[in-house]
Short mmCIF file of C-alpha atoms in Angstrom, two decimals:
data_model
loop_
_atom_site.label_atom_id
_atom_site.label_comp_id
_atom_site.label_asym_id
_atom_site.label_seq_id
_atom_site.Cartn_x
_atom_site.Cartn_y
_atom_site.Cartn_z
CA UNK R 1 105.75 -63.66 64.50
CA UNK R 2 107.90 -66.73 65.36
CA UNK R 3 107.20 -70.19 66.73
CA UNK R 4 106.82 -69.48 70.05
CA UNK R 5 107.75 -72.57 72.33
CA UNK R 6 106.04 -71.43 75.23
CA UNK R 7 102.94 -71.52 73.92
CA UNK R 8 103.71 -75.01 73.14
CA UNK R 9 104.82 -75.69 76.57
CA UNK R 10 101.84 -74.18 78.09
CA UNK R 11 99.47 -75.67 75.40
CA UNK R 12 101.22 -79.17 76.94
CA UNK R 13 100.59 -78.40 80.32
CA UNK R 14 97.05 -78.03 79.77
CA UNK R 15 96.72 -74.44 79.95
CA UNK R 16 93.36 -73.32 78.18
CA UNK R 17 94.39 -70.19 76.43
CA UNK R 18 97.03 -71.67 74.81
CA UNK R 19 94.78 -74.70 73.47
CA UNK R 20 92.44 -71.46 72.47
CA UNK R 21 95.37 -69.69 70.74
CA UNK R 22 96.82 -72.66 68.84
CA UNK R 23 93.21 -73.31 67.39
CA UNK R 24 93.54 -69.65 66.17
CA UNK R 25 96.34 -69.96 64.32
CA UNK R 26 95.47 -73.33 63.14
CA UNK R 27 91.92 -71.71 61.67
CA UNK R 28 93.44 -68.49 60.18
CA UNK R 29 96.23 -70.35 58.96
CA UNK R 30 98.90 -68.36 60.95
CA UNK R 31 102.95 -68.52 59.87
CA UNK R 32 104.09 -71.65 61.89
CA UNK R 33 100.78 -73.50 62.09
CA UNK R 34 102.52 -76.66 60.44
CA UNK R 35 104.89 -76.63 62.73
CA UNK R 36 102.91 -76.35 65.69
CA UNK R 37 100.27 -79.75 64.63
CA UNK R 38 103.79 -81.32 63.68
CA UNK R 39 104.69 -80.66 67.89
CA UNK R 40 101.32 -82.18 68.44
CA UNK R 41 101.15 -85.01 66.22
CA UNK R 42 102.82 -87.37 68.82
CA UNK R 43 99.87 -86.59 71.15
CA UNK R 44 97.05 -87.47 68.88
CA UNK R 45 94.45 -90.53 68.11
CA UNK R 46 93.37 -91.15 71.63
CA UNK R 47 89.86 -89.22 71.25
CA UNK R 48 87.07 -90.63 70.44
CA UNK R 49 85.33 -88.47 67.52
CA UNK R 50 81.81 -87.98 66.94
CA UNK R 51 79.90 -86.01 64.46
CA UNK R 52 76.50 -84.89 64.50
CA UNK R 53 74.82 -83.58 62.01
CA UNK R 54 71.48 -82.87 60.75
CA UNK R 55 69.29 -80.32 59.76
CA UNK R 56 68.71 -77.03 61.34
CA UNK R 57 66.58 -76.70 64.16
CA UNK R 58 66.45 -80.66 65.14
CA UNK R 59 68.43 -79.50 68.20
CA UNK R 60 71.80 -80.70 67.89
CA UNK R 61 73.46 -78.51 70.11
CA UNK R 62 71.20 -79.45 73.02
CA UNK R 63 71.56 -82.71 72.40
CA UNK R 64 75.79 -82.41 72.37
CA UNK R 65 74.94 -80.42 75.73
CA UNK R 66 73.29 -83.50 76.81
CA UNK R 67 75.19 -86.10 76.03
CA UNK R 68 78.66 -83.86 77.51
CA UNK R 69 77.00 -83.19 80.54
CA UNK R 70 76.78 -87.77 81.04
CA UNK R 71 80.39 -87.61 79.69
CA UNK R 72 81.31 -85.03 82.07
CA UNK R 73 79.63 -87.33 85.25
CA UNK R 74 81.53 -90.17 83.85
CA UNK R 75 84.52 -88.41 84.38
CA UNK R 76 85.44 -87.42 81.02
CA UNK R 77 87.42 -84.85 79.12
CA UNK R 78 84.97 -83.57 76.47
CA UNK R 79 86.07 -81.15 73.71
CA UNK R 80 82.74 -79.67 71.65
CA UNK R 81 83.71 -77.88 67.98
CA UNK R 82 81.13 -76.47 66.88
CA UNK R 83 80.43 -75.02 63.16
CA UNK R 84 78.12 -72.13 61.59
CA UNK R 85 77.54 -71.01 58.41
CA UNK R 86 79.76 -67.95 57.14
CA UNK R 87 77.94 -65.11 54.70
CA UNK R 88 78.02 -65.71 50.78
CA UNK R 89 78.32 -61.69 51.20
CA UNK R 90 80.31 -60.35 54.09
CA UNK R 91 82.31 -63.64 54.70
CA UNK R 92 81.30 -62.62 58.50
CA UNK R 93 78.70 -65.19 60.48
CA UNK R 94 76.82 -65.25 63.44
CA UNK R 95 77.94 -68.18 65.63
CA UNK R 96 74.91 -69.09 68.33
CA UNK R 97 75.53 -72.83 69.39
CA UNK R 98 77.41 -71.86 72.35
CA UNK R 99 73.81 -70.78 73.73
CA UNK R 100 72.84 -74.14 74.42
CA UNK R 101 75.54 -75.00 76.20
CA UNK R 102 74.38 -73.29 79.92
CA UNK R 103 76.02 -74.57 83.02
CA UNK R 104 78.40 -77.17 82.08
CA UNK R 105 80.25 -74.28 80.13
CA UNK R 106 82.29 -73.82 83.36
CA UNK R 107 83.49 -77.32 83.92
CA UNK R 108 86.96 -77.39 84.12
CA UNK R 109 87.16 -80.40 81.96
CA UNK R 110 84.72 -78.65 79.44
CA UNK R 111 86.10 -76.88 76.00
CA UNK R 112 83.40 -75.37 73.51
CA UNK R 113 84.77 -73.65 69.92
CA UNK R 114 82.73 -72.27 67.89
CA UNK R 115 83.82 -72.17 64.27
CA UNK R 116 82.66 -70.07 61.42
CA UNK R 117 82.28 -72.19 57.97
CA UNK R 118 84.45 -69.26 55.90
CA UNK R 119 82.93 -70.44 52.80
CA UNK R 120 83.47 -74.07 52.73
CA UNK R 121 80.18 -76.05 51.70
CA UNK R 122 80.65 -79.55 53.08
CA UNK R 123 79.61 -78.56 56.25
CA UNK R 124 82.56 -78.05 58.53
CA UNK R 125 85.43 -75.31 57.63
CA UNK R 126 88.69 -76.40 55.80
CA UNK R 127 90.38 -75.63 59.77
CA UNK R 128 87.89 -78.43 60.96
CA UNK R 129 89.82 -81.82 61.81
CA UNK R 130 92.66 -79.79 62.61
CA UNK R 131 90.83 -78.72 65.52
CA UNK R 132 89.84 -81.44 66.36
CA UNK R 133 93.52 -82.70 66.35
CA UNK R 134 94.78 -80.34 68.24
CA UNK R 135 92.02 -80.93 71.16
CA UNK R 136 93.05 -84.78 70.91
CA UNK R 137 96.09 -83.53 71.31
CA UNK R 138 95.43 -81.86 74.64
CA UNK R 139 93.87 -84.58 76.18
CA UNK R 140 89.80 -84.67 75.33
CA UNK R 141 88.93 -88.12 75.95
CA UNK R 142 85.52 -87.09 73.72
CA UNK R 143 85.60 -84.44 70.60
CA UNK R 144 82.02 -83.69 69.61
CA UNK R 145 81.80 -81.86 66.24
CA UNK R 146 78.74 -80.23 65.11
CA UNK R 147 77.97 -79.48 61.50
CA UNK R 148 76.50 -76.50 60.26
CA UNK R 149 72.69 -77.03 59.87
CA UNK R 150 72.87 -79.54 57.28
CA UNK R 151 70.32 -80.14 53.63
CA UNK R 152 71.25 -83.70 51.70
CA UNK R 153 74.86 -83.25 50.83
CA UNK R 154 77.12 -82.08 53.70
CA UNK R 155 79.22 -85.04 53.98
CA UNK R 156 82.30 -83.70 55.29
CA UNK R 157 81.66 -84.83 58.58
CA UNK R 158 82.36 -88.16 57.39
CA UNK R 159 85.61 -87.81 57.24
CA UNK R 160 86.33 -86.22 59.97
CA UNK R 161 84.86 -88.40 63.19
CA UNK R 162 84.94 -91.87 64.00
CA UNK R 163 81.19 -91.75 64.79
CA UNK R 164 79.04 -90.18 62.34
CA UNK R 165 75.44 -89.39 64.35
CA UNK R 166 72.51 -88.20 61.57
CA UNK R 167 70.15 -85.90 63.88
CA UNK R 168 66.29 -86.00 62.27
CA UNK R 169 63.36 -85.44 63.56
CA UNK R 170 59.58 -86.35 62.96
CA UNK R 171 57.87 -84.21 60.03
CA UNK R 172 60.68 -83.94 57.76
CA UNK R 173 59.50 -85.62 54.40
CA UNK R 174 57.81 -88.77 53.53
CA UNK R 175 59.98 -92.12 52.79
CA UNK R 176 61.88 -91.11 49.54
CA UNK R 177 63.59 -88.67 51.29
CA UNK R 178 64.92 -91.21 53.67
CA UNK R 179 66.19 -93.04 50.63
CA UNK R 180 68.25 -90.48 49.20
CA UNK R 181 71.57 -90.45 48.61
CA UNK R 182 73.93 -88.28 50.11
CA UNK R 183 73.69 -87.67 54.45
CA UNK R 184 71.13 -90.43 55.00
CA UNK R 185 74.08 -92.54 53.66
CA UNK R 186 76.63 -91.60 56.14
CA UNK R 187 74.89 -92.41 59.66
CA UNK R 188 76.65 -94.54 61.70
CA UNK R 189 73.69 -94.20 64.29
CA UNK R 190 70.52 -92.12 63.81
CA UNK R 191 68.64 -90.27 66.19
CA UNK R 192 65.07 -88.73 65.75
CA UNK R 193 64.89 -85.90 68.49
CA UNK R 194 62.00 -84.18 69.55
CA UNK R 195 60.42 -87.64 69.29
CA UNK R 196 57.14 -86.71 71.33
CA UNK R 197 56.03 -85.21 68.35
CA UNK R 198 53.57 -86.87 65.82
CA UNK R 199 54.93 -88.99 63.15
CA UNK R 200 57.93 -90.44 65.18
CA UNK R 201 56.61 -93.81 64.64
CA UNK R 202 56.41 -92.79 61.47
CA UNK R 203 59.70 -91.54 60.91
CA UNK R 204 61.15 -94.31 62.81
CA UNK R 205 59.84 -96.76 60.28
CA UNK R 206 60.86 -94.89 57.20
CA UNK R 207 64.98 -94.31 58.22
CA UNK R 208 64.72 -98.45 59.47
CA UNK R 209 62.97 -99.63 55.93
CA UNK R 210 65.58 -97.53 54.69
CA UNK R 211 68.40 -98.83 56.30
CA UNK R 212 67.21 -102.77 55.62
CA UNK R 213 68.29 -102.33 51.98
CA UNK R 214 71.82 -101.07 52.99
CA UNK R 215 74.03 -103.63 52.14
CA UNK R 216 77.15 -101.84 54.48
CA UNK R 217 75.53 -103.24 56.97
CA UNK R 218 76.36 -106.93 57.44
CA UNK R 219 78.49 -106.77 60.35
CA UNK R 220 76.49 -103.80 62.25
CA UNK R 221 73.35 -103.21 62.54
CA UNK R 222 72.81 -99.17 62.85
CA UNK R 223 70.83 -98.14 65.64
CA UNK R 224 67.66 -95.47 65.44
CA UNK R 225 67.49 -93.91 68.98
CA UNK R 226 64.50 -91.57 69.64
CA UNK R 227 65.54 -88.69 71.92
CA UNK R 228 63.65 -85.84 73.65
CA UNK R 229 67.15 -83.54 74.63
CA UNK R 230 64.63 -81.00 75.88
CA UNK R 231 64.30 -83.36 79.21
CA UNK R 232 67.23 -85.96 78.14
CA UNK R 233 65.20 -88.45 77.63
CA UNK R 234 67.03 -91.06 75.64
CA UNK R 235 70.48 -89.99 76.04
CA UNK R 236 71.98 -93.18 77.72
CA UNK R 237 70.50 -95.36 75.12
CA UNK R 238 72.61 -93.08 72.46
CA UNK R 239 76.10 -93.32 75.26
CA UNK R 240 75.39 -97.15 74.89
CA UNK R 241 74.93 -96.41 71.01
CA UNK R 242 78.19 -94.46 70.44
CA UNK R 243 79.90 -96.62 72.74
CA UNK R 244 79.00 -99.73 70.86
CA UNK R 245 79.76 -98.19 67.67
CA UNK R 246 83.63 -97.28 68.96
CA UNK R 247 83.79 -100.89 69.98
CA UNK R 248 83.13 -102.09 66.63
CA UNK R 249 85.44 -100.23 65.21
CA UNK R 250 88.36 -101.07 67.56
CA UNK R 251 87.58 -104.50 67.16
CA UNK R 252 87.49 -105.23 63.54
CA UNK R 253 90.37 -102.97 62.96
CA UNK R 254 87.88 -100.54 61.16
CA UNK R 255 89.80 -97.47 63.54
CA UNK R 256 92.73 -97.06 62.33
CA UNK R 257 91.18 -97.59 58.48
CA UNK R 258 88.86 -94.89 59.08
CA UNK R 259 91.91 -92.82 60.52
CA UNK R 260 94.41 -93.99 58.13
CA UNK R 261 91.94 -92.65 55.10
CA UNK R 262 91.49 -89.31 57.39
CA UNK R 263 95.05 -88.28 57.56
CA UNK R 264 95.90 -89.07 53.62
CA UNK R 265 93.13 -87.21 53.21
CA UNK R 266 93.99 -84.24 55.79
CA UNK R 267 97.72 -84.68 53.30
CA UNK R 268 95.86 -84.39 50.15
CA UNK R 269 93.49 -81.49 51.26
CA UNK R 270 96.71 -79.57 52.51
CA UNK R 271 98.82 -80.36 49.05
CA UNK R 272 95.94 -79.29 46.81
CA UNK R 273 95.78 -76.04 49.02
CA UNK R 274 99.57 -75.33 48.63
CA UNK R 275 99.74 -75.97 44.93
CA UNK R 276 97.08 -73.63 44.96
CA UNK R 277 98.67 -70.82 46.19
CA UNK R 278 101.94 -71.84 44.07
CA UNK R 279 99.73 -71.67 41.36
CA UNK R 280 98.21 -68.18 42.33
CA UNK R 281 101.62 -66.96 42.66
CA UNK R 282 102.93 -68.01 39.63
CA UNK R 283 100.22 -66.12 37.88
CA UNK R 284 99.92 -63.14 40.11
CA UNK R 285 100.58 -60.21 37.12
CA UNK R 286 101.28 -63.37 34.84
CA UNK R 287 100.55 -61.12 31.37
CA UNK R 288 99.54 -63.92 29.46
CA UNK R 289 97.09 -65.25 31.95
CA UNK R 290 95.64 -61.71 31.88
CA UNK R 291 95.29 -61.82 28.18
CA UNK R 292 93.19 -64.94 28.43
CA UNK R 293 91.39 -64.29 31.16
CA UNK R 294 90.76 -61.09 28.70
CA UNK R 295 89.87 -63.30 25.80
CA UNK R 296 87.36 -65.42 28.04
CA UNK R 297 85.86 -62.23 28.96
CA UNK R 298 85.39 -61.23 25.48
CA UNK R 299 83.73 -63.78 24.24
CA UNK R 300 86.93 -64.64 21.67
CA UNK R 301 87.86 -67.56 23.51
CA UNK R 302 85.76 -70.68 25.51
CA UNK R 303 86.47 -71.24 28.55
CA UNK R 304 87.77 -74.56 28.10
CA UNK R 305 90.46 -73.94 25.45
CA UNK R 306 91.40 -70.95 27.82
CA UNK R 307 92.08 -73.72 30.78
CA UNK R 308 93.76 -75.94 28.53
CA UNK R 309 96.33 -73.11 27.38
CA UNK R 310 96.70 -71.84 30.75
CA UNK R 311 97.50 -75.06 31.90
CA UNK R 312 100.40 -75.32 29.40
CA UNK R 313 101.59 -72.21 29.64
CA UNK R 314 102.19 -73.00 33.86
CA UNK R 315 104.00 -75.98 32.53
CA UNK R 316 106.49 -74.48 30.92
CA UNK R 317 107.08 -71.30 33.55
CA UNK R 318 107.26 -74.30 36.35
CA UNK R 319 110.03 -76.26 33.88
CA UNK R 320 111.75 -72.96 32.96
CA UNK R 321 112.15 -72.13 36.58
CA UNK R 322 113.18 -75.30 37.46
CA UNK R 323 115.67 -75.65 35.00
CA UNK R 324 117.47 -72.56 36.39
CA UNK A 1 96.34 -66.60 55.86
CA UNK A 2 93.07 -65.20 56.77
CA UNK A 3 92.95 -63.71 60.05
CA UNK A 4 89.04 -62.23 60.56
CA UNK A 5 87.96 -60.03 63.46
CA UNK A 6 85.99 -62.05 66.46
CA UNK A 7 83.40 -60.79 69.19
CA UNK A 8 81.70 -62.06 71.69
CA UNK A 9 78.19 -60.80 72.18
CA UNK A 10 77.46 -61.16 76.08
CA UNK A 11 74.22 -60.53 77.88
CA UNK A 12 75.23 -60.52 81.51
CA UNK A 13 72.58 -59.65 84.01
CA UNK A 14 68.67 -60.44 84.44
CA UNK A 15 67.36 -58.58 81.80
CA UNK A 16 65.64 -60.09 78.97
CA UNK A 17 66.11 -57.09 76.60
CA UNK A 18 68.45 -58.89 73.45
CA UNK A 19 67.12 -56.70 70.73
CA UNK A 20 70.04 -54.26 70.69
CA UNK A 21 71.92 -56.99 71.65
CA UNK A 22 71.12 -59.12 68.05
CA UNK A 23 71.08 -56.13 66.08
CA UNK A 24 74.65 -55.54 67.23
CA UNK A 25 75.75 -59.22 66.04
CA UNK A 26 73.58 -58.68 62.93
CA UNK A 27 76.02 -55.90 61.62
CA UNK A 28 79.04 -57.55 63.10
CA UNK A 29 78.50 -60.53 60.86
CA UNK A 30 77.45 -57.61 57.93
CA UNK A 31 80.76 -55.83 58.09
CA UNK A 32 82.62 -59.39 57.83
CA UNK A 33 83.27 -59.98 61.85
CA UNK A 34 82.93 -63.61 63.02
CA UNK A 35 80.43 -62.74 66.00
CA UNK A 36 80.06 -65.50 69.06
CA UNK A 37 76.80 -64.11 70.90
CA UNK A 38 76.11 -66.26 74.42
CA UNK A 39 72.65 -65.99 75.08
CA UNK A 40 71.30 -64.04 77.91
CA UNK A 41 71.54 -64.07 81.34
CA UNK A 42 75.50 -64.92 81.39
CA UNK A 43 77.34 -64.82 84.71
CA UNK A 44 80.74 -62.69 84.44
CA UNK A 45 82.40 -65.95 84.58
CA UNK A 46 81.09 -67.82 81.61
CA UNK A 47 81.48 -63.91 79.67
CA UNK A 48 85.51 -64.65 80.44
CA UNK A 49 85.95 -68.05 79.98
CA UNK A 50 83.72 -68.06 76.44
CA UNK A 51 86.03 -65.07 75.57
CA UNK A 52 89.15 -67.15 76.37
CA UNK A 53 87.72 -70.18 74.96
CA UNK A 54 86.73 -68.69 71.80
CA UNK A 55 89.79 -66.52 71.50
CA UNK A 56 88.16 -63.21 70.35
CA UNK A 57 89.15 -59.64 69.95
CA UNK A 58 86.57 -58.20 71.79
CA UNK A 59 84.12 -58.58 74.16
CA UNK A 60 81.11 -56.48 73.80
CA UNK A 61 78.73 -56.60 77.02
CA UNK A 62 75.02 -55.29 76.64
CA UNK A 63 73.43 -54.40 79.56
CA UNK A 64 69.96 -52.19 80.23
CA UNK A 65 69.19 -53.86 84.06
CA UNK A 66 71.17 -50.68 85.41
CA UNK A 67 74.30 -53.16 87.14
CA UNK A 68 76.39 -52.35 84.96
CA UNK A 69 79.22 -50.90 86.96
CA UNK A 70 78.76 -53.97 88.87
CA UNK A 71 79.00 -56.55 85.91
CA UNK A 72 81.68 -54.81 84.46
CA UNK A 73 84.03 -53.93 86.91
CA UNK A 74 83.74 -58.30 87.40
CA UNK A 75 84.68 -58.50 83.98
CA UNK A 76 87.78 -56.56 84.17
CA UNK A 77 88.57 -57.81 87.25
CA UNK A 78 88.43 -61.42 86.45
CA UNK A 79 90.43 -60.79 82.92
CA UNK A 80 93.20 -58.96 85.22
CA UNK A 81 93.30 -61.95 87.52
CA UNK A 82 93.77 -64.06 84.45
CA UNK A 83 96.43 -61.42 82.95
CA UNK A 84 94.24 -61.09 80.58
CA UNK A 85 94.97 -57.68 78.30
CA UNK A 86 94.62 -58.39 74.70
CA UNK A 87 91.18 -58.31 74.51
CA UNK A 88 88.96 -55.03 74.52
CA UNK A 89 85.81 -54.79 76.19
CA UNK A 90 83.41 -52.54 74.76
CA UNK A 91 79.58 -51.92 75.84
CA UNK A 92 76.09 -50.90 75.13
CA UNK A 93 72.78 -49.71 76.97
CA UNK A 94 71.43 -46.91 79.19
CA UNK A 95 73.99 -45.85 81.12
CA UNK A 96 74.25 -42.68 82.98
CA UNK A 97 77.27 -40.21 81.59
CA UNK A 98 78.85 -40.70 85.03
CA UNK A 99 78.85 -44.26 85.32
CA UNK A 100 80.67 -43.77 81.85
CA UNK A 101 83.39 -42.22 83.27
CA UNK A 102 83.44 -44.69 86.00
CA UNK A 103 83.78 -47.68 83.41
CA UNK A 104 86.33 -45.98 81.79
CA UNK A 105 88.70 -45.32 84.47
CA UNK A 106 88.44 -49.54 85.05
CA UNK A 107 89.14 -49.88 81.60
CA UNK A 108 86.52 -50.29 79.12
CA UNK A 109 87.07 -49.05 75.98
CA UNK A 110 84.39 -47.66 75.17
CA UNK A 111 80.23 -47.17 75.88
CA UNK A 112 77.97 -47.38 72.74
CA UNK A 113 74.63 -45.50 74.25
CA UNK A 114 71.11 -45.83 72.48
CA UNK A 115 70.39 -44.49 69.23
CA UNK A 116 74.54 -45.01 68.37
CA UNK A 117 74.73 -45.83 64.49
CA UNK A 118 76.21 -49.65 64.83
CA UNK A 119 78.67 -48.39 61.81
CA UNK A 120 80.35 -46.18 64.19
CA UNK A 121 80.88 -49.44 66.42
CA UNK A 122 81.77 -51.28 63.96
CA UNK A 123 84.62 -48.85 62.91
CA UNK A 124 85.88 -48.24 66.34
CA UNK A 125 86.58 -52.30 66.72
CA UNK A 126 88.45 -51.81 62.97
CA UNK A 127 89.92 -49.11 64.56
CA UNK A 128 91.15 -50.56 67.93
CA UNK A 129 91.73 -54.15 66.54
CA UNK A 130 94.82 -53.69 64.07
CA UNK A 131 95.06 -57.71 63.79
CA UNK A 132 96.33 -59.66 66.31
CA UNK A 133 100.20 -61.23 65.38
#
C-alpha cells in the first residue's frame, strides 16, 4: 500500500470518506500514516477542543448531542470523537455512543467517530489527538471528544482539548470525593447533569467548596453549570461557559501553551512508541534475552537485576551495530 | 500496525426487537471485532452514512418487521449511488427462503436466520474480511 495522493486531495476537498479513511489509518497505525498528518499539519490549530468526561451513565453523549445540535444552528462545523472501552480479554469492544446522537447524525456539517480504547487506560486510545488533528485539519470549527466512562484517574483528556468539561451528577459520593485528586483536578468547567434529581444542591455545594481551595484559580473562576440534557435545559449557559473559557485562553496566551505542551507531548508519546518497537526488534529471538527472561521465570534471577542486564546488553548490540 | 475488524450493528425499521440484535454485538466484541451498534429504529440513510463515517468492514442489518427487502434493497442502493463496494452487508431475522434469494441477487452477502450459532457469523466476516490494505 502506498501514499495515495488522492486520498489526500479528496480528504482536502472535504470529501467524508476520505476524512473516514485517513482516521483509519491514523488509528491502526497504517504504513504512511506519518506522512499523511505531516500533509495535514499545515491545516491544523483552528478547532476549538473540548473534552468531556465523567463517569458512566451521567449522560455525556446526550449532552455532546446537545450542545452540537446549538453549534450546528450557529452555523458550525462540529466534529464528535467519541471513545469506549476495549476488552482486557478479546481486545474487541462494543462502541454505543453513536446511539445518542439521533437526527443531527445527518447534518452535512456533522462528523461522529467512534473509537475503541485498544487497551490504553487514560481514557482515550493512543490514536486519540491524532484524530482529533486530522478533523481540525478538515475544517471542524468544534472537536468534541468524549472519554470512556471515566473512575478518578483518566486524565488523558487533559492533554488532549483546550476545554476540559468534568460531567457529574447528583448522588455520586459525599464531599471527600470531590476533594480527590486526580479528574476533579482537571475541570476547566463542571457540569452536574441530570440536575432535577435530589442532592444537586448538594452536589453543587460540595464541587464549589472544593474548588475555593484551588489555588489555579486566580485568574478564572471555574464555572458549575447544572444541566438536564434530557430536555436541554442548561445548555446555553454551558455555550456561554466553553465560550468564555476559549476566550481566556486566547487572551492570556494560555492557547498556544496548552498546545505547545500537546504537540511535545504528541512527539514524545510517538518517540517512546518507536524506540519501542526498535527495542522489540532488537530482541525479537535475541538468545540472551531469552535466557533471562528464562532465569526470571525460574526463580534464579530478580526481576530487577534481569532489567538492569538486559538493559546493558541492548547497549552494547545498539553500539556494535552502530559502529558497523 | 494493528488493523482490527469493524461492524456496524443497524436496526433499521419499526421494530423494537434488539435482543438478537445485542447478542450479535456481544460476540462481535468476544471474538475481538470493534462493533459500532446504532440503536434502533435507523433510517437507511443514517445505516450508510454511520458506515461511511465509521469506516467499517461490514454492515450487519437486523430486521424481524418483515421490510426487509425494502430496507435492504435502500441500503444497497444508496452504497451504489455512493460507489460504495468495499463494505459487505450481511443480515439477520425471519426472513422467508425466497426473499433470501431475492437479497442475494441485490447483493447481500449473506442472511443469518434464527437459531444460527453467532460463531458461524463470526467466521464468515473472518472469512470474507481478509483485512482491508
Amino acid at each position: 500500500m502506498s501514499f495515495d495522493a488522492g486520498l489526500l486531495g479528496r480528504f482536502l476537498k472535504g470529501d467524508k470518506r476520505a476524512c473516514s479513511r485517513i482516521i483509519s489509518i491514523v488509528e491502526d497505525a497504517r504504513p504512511h500514516m506519518a506522512e499523511y498528518l505531516e500533509k495535514l499539519q499545515a491545516h491544523t490549530g483552528r478547532a476549538h477542543i473540548i473534552g468531556i468526561t465523567g463517569p458512566p451513565g451521567v449522560g455525556k453523549s446526550s449532552l455532546i448531542n446537545r450542545l452540537s445540535t446549538k453549534y450546528l444552528e450557529c452555523g458550525k462545523n462540529v466534529g464528535v470523537i467519541a471513545v469506549d472501552p476495549s476488552s482486557p480479554f478479546s481486545g474487541g469492544a462494543v462502541l454505543g455512543d453513536r446511539i445518542r446522537m439521533g437526527d443531527i447524525s445527518l447534518n452535512p456539517k456533522f462528523y461522529f467517530r467512534s473509537m475503541s480504547s485498544r487497551g490504553s487506560l487514560g481514557g482515550l486510545s493512543h490514536a486519540t489527538i491524532d484524530a482529533s488533528r486530522v478533523l481540525d485539519a478538515f475544517g471542524k470549527d468544534i472537536i468534541i471528544i468524549e472519554t470512556v466512562g471515566t473512575g478518578q484517574s483518566e486524565v488523558d483528556i487533559m492533554e488532549a482539548c483546550d476545554t476540559v468539561i468534568v460531567v457529574t451528577m447528583p448522588g455520586t459520593g459525599d464531599d471527600i470525593q470531590a476533594q480527590k485528586a486526580g479528574i476533579m483536578e482537571i475541570g476547566n468547567i463542571f457540569v452536574i447533569n441530570k440536575s432535577d434529581r435530589d442532592g444537586a444542591e448538594r452536589t453543587l455545594r460540595e464541587i464549589q467548596s472544593m474548588l475555593m481551595l484551588n489555588p489555579m484559580n486566580a485568574d478564572y473562576e471555574i464555572p458549575v453549570v447544572m444541566t438536564k440534557s434530557n430536555v436541554g435545559e442548561g445548555i446555553e449557559k454551558l455555550i456561554d461557559s466553553i465560550d468564555a473559557h476559549y476566550e481566556y485562553l486566547k487572551k492570556t496566551g494560555r492557547l498556544s501553551e496548552k498546545r505547545s505542551l500537546r504537540s511535545v507531548s504528541v512527539f514524545e508519546k510517538k518517540f517512546l512508541c518507536e524506540l519501542k518497537s526498535k527495542i522489540n526488534s532488537i530482541l525479537l529471538n535475541d538468545a540472551e534475552f531469552l535466557k533471562i527472561k528464562e532465569n526470571v521465570a525460574g526463580g534464579r534471577m530478580s526481576p530487577d537485576s534481569a532489567s538492569i542486564r538486559i538493559m546493558e546488553h541492548i547497549e552494547k548490540k545498539m553500539f556494535n551495530a552502530a559502529g558497523k | 500496525m494493528e488493523t482490527k475488524i469493524k461492524v456496524l450493528v443497524a436496526k433499521p425499521g419499526l421494530d423494537g426487537h434488539d435482543r438478537g440484535a445485542k447478542v450479535v454485538a456481544r460476540a462481535f466484541r468476544d471474538a475481538g471485532f470493534e462493533v459500532i451498534y446504532t440503536g434502533l429504529r435507523q433510517t437507511p440513510e443514517q445505516i450508510v452514512n454511520a458506515a461511511i463515517e465509521e469506516d467499517v468492514d461490514a454492515i450487519g442489518v437486523s430486521i424481524l418487521s418483515g421490510a426487509h427487502n425494502h430496507c435492504f434493497g435502500e441500503i444497497m442502493e444508496l452504497l451504489k449511488k455512493q460507489q460504495i463496494d468495499d463494505i459487505l452487508v450481511f443480515g439477520g431475522g425471519i426472513i422467508p427462503a425466497d426473499d433470501v434469494q431475492y437479497l442475494k441477487s441485490i447483493g447481500v452477502a449473506e442472511i443469518f436466520g434464527p437459531g444460527t450459532p453467532t460463531d458461524v457469523t463470526v467466521d464468515f466476516l473472518k472469512k470474507n474480511i481478509a483485512g482491508r490494505e
